[in-house]
CSV table of C-alpha atoms and ligand atoms in Angstrom, one decimal:
chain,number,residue,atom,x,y,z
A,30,UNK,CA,-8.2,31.2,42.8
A,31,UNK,CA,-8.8,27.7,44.0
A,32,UNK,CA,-7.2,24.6,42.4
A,33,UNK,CA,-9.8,23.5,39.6
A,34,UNK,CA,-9.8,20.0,40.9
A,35,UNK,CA,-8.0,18.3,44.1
A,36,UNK,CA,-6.4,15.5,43.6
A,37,UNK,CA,-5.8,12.6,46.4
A,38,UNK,CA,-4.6,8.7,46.2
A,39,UNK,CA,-6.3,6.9,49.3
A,40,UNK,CA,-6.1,2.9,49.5
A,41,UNK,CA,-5.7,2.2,45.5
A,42,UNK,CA,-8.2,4.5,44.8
A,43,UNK,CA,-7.0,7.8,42.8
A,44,UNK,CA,-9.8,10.8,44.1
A,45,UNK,CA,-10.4,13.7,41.8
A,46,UNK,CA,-13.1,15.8,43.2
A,47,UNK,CA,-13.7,18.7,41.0
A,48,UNK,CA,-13.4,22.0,42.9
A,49,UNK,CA,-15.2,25.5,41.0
A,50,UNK,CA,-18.1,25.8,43.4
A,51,UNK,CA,-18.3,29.6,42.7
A,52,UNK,CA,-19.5,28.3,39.1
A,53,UNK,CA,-20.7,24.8,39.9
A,54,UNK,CA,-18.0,23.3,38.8
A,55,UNK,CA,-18.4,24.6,35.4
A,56,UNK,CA,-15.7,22.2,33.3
A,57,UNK,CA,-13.5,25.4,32.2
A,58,UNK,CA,-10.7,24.6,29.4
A,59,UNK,CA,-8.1,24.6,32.7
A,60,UNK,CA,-10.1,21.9,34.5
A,61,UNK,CA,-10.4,19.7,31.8
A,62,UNK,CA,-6.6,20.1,31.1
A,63,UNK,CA,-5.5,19.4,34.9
A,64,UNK,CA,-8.6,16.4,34.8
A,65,UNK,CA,-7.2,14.6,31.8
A,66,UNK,CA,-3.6,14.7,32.6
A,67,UNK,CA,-4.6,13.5,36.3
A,68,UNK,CA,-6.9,10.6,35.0
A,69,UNK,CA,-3.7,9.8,32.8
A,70,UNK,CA,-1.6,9.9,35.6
A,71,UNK,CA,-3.5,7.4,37.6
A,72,UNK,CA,-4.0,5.5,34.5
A,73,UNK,CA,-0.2,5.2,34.7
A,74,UNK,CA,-0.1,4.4,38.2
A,75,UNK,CA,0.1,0.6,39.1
A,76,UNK,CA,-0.8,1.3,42.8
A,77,UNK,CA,-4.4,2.8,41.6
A,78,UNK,CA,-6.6,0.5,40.5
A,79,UNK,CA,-9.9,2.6,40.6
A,80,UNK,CA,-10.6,5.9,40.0
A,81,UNK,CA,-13.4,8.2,41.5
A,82,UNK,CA,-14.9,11.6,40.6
A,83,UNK,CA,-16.7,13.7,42.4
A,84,UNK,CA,-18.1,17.0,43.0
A,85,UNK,CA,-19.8,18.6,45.8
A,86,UNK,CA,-22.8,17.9,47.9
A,87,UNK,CA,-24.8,20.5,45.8
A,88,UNK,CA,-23.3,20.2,42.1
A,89,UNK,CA,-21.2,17.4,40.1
A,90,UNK,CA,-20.8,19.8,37.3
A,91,UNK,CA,-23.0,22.4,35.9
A,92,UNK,CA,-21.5,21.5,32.0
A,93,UNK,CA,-19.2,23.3,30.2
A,94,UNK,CA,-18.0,27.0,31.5
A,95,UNK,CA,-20.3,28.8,29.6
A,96,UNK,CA,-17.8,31.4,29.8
A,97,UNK,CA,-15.1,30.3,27.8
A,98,UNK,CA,-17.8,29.7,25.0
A,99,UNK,CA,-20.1,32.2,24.8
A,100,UNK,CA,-17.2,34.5,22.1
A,101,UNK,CA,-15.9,32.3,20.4
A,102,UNK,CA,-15.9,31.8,16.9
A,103,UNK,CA,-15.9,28.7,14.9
A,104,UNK,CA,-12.4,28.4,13.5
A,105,UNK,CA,-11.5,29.4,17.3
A,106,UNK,CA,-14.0,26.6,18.9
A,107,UNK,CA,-12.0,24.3,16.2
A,108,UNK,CA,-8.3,25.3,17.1
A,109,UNK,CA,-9.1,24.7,20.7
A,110,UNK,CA,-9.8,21.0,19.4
A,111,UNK,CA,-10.9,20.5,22.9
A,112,UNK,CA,-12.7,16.8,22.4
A,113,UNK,CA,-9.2,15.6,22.1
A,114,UNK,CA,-8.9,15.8,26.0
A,115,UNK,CA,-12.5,14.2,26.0
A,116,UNK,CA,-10.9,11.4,23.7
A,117,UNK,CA,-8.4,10.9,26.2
A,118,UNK,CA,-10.5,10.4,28.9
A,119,UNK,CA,-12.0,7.7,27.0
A,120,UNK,CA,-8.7,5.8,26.8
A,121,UNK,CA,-8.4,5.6,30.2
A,122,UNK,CA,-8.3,1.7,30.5
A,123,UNK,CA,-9.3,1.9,34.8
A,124,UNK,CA,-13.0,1.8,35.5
A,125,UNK,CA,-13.8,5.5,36.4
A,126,UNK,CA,-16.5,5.8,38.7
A,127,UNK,CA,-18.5,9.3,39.1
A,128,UNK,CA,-20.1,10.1,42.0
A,129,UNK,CA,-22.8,12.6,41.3
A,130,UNK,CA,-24.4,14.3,44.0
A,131,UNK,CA,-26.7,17.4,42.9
A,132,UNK,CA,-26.6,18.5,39.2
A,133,UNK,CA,-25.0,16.7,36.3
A,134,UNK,CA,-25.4,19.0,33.3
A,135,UNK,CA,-24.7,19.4,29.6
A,136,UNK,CA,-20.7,18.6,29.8
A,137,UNK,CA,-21.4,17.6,33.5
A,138,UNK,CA,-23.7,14.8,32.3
A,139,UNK,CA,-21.5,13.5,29.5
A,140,UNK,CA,-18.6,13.3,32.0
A,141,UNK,CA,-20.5,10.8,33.8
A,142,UNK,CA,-21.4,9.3,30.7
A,143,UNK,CA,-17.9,8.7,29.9
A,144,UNK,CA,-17.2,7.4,33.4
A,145,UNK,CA,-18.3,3.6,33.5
A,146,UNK,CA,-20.2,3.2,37.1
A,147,UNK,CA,-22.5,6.1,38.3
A,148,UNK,CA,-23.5,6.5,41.7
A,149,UNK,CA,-26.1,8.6,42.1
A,150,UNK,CA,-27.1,10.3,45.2
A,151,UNK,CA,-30.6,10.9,45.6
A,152,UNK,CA,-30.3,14.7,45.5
A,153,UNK,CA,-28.7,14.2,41.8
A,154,UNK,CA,-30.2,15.8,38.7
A,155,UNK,CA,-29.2,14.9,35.5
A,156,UNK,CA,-30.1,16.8,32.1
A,157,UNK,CA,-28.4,17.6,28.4
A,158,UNK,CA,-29.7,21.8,28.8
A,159,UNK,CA,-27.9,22.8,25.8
A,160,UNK,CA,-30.7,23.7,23.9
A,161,UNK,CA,-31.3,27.0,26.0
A,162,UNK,CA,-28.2,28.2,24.9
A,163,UNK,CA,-28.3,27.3,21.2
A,164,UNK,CA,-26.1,24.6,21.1
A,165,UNK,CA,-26.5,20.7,21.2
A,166,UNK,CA,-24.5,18.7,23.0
A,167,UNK,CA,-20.9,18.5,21.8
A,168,UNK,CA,-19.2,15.7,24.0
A,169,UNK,CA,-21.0,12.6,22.9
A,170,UNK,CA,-24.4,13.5,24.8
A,171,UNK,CA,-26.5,12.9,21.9
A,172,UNK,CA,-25.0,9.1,21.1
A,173,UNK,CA,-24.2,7.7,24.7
A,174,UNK,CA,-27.7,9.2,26.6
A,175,UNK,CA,-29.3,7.5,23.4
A,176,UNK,CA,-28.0,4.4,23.8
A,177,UNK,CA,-28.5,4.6,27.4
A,178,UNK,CA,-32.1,5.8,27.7
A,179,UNK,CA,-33.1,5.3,24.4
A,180,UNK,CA,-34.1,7.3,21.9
A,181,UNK,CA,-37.5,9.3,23.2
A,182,UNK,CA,-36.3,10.1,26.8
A,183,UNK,CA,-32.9,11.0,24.7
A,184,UNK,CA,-35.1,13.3,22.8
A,185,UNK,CA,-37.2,14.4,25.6
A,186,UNK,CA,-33.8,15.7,27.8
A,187,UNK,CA,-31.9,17.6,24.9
A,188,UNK,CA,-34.8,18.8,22.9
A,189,UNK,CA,-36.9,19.9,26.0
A,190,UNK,CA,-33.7,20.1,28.4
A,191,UNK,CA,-35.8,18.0,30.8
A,192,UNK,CA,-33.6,17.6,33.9
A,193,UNK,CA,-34.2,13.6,35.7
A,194,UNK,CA,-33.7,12.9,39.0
A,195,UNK,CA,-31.6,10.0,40.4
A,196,UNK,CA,-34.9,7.5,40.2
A,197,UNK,CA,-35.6,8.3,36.9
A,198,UNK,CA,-31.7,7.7,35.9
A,199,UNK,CA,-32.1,4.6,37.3
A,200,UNK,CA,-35.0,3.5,36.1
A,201,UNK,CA,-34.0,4.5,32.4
A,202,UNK,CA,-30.4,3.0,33.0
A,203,UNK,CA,-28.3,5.9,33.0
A,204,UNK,CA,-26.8,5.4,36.7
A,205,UNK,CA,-25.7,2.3,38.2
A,206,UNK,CA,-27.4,3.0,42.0
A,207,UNK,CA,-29.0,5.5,43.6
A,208,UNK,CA,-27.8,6.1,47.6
A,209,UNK,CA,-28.7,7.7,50.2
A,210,UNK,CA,-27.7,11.7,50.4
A,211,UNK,CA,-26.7,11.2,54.1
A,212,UNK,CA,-23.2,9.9,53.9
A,213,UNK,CA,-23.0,9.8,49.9
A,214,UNK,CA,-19.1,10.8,49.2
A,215,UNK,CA,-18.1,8.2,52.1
A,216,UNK,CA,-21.0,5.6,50.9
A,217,UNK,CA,-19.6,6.2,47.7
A,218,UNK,CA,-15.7,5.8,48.5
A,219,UNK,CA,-16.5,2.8,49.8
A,220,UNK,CA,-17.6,1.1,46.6
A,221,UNK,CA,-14.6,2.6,44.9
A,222,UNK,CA,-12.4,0.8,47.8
A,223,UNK,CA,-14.3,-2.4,47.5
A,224,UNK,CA,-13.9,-2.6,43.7
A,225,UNK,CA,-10.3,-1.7,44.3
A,226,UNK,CA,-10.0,-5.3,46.1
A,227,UNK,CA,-10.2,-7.0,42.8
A,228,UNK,CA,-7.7,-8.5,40.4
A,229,UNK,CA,-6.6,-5.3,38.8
A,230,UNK,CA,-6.0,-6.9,35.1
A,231,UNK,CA,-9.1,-8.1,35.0
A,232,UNK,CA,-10.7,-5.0,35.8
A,233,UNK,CA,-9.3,-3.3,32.9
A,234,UNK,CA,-10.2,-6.6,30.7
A,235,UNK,CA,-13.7,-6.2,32.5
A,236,UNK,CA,-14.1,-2.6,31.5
A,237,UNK,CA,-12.3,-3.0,27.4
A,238,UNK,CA,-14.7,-5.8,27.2
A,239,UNK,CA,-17.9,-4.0,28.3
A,240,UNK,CA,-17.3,-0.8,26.2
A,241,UNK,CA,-16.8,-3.1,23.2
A,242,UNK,CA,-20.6,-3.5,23.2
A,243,UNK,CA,-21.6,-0.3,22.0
A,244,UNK,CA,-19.3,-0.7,19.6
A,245,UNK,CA,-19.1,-3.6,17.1
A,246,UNK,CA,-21.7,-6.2,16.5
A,247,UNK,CA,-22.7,-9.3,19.1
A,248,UNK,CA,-20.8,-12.1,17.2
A,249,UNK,CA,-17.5,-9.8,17.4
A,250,UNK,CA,-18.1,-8.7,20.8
A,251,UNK,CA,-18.6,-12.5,21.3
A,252,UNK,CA,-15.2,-13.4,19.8
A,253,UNK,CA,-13.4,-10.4,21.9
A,254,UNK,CA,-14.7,-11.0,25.1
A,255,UNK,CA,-13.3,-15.0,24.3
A,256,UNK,CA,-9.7,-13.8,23.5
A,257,UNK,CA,-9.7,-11.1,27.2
A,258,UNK,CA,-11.3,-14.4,28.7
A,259,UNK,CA,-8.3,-16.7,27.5
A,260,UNK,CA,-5.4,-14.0,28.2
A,261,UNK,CA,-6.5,-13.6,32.0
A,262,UNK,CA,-5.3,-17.3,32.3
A,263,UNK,CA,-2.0,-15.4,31.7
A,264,UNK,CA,-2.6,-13.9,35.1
A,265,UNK,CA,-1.3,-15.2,38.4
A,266,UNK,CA,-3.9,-13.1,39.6
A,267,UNK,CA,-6.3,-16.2,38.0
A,268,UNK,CA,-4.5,-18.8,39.5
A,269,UNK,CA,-4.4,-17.4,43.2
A,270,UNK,CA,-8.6,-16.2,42.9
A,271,UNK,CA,-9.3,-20.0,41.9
A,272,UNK,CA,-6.8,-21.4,44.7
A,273,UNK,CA,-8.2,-18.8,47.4
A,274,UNK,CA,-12.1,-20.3,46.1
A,275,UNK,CA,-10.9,-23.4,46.6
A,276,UNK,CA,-8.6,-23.5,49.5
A,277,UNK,CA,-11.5,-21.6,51.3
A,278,UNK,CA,-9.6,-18.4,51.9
A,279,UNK,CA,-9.1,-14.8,51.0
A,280,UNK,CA,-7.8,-14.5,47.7
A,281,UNK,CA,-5.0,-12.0,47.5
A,282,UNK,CA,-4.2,-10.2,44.0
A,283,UNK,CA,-1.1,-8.9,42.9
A,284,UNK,CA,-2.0,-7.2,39.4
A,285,UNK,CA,0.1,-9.7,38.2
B,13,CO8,N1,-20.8,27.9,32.9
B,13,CO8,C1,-20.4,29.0,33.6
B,13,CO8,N2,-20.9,29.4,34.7
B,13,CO8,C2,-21.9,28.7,35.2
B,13,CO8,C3,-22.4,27.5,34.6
B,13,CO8,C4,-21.8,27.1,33.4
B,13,CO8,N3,-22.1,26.0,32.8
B,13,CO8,N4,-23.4,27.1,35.4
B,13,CO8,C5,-23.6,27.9,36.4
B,13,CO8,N5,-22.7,28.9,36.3
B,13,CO8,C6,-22.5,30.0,37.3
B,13,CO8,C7,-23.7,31.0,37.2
B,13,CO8,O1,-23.4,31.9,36.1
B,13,CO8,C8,-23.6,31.7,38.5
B,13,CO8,O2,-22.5,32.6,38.6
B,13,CO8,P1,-22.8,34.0,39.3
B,13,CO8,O3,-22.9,33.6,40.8
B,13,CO8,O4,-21.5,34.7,39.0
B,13,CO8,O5,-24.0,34.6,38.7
B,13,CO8,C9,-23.2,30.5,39.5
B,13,CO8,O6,-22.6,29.5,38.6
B,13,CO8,C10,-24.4,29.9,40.2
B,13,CO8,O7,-25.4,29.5,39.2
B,13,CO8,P2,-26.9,30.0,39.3
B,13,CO8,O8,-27.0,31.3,40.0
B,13,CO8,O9,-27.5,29.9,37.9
B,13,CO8,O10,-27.5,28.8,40.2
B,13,CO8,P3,-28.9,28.2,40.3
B,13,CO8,O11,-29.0,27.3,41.4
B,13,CO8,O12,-29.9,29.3,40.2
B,13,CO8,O13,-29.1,27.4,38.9
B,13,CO8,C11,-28.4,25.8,37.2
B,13,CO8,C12,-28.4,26.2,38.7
B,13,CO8,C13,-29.8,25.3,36.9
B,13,CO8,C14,-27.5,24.6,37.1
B,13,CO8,C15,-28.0,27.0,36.3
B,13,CO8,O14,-26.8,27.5,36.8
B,13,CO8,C16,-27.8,26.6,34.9
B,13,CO8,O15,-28.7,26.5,34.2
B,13,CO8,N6,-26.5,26.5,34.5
B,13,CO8,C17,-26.1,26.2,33.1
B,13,CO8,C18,-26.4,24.8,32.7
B,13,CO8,C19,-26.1,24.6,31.3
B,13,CO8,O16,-26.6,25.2,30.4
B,13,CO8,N7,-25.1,23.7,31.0
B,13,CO8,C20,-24.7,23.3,29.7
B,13,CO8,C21,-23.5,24.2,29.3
B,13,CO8,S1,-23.0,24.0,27.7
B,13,CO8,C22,-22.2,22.5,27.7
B,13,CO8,O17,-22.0,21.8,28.7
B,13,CO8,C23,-21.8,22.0,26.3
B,13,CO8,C24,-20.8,20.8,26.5
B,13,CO8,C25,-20.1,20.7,25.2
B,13,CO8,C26,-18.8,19.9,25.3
B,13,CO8,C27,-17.9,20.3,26.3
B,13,CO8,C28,-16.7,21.1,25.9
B,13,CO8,C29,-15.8,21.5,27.0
């Protein structure tokens, strides 16, 4: 049996490219384990400062393996407690980009959700199907899709399990950009390497700050964003990217 996800570290950028194409990279309970604690890992790493995920050319991930599902009572479904590893995903404090090529679906769209850039190819599809199979979704689809697409296309993709292409994502602000299929993984790499070139610290800041939007109210989200602003002057990072500016050179960042 292959590996549920392969793992690589190129250039500050830790790869996870999720690997069950004989089920579309269905997210079994194994591939969520051996994601999380990888993400975590990375997370941990100080020479990563990005993180990508990707699938194939044909499938990001198909949603949750069906399989692992379909028996299972209730009191089993609860002693899994599986959203804890979904939790942890969202306490990784590096942006997490997904590149999705193909389809993104059910779980497979709400691990992009939980990702914080989407690049899209223009192949991908993107849909919340659970509906067919009498469920909803069950790893935050119903709140961040809302919040990302609003309420009726929200509505429109679960209750109807209307898939979206990559232009409609983007025009209803689910994915960040939409590239060209030719070349996408390498297109998409390449973001992930350019973003790497930042000052790490205040990429995490970057991200806590933006994520703090959909949760607390504008004058708090105001004041937060004001106390990550003053702490980055804590950085040497700040005081070398205003030197470079001025000094009309490269700036280079330490993470420090
Ligand atoms: N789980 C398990 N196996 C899957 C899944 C899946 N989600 N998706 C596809 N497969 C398998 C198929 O059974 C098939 O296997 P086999 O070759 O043995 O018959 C193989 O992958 C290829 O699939 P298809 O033949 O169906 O390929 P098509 O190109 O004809 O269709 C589709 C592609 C449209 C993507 C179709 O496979 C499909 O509809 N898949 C299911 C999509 C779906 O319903 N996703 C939601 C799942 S439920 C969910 O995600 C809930 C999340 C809740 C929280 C997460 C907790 C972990």
């Amino acid at each position: 049996m292959n590996e549920p996800i392969i793992a690589s570290i190129e250039n500050n950028v830790g790869i996870v490219r999720l690997n069950r194409p004989e089920v579309l990279n269905a997210l079994s309970l194994d591939l969520m384990k051996t994601l999380v604690d990888t993400l975590e890992a990375y997370d941990d790493n100080p020479d990563i400062h990005v993180i990508l995920i990707a699938g194939s050319e044909k499938v990001w991930a198909a949603g949750a393996d069906i399989n692992d599902m379909a028996k299972a009572s209730v009191f089993e479904m609860y002693e899994r407690n599986q959203f804890a590893r979904w939790e942890r995903i969202r306490k990784i404090r590096k942006p997490i980009i997904a590149a999705v090529s193909g389809f993104a679906l059910g779980g497979g769209c709400e691990l992009a959700m939980h990702c914080d850039v989407i690049i899209a190819s223009e192949s991908a599809k993107f849909g919340q199907p659970e509906i067919n199979i009498g469920i909803i979704p069950g790893a935050g689809g119903t709140q961040r899709l809302t919040r990302a697409v609003g309420k009726f296309r929200a509505m429109d993709m679960i209750l109807n399990s209307r898939f979206i292409s990559a232009d409609e994502a983007y025009t209803f602000g689910l994915v960040s950009r939409v590239v060209p299929k030719e070349n996408f993984y390498e297109a998409s790499l390449a973001l992930a390497h350019e973003m790497a070139g930042k000052p790490p610290i205040a990429l995490k800041l970057a991200k806590e700050a933006v994520l703090k939007a959909h949760e607390t109210t504008l004058g708090e989200g105001l004041e937060y964003e004001r106390k990550l602003f003053y702490m980055l002057f804590a950085t040497e990072d700040q005081k070398e990217g205003m030197a470079a500016f001025i000094e009309k050179r490269r700036a280079k960042f330490e993470g420090k």
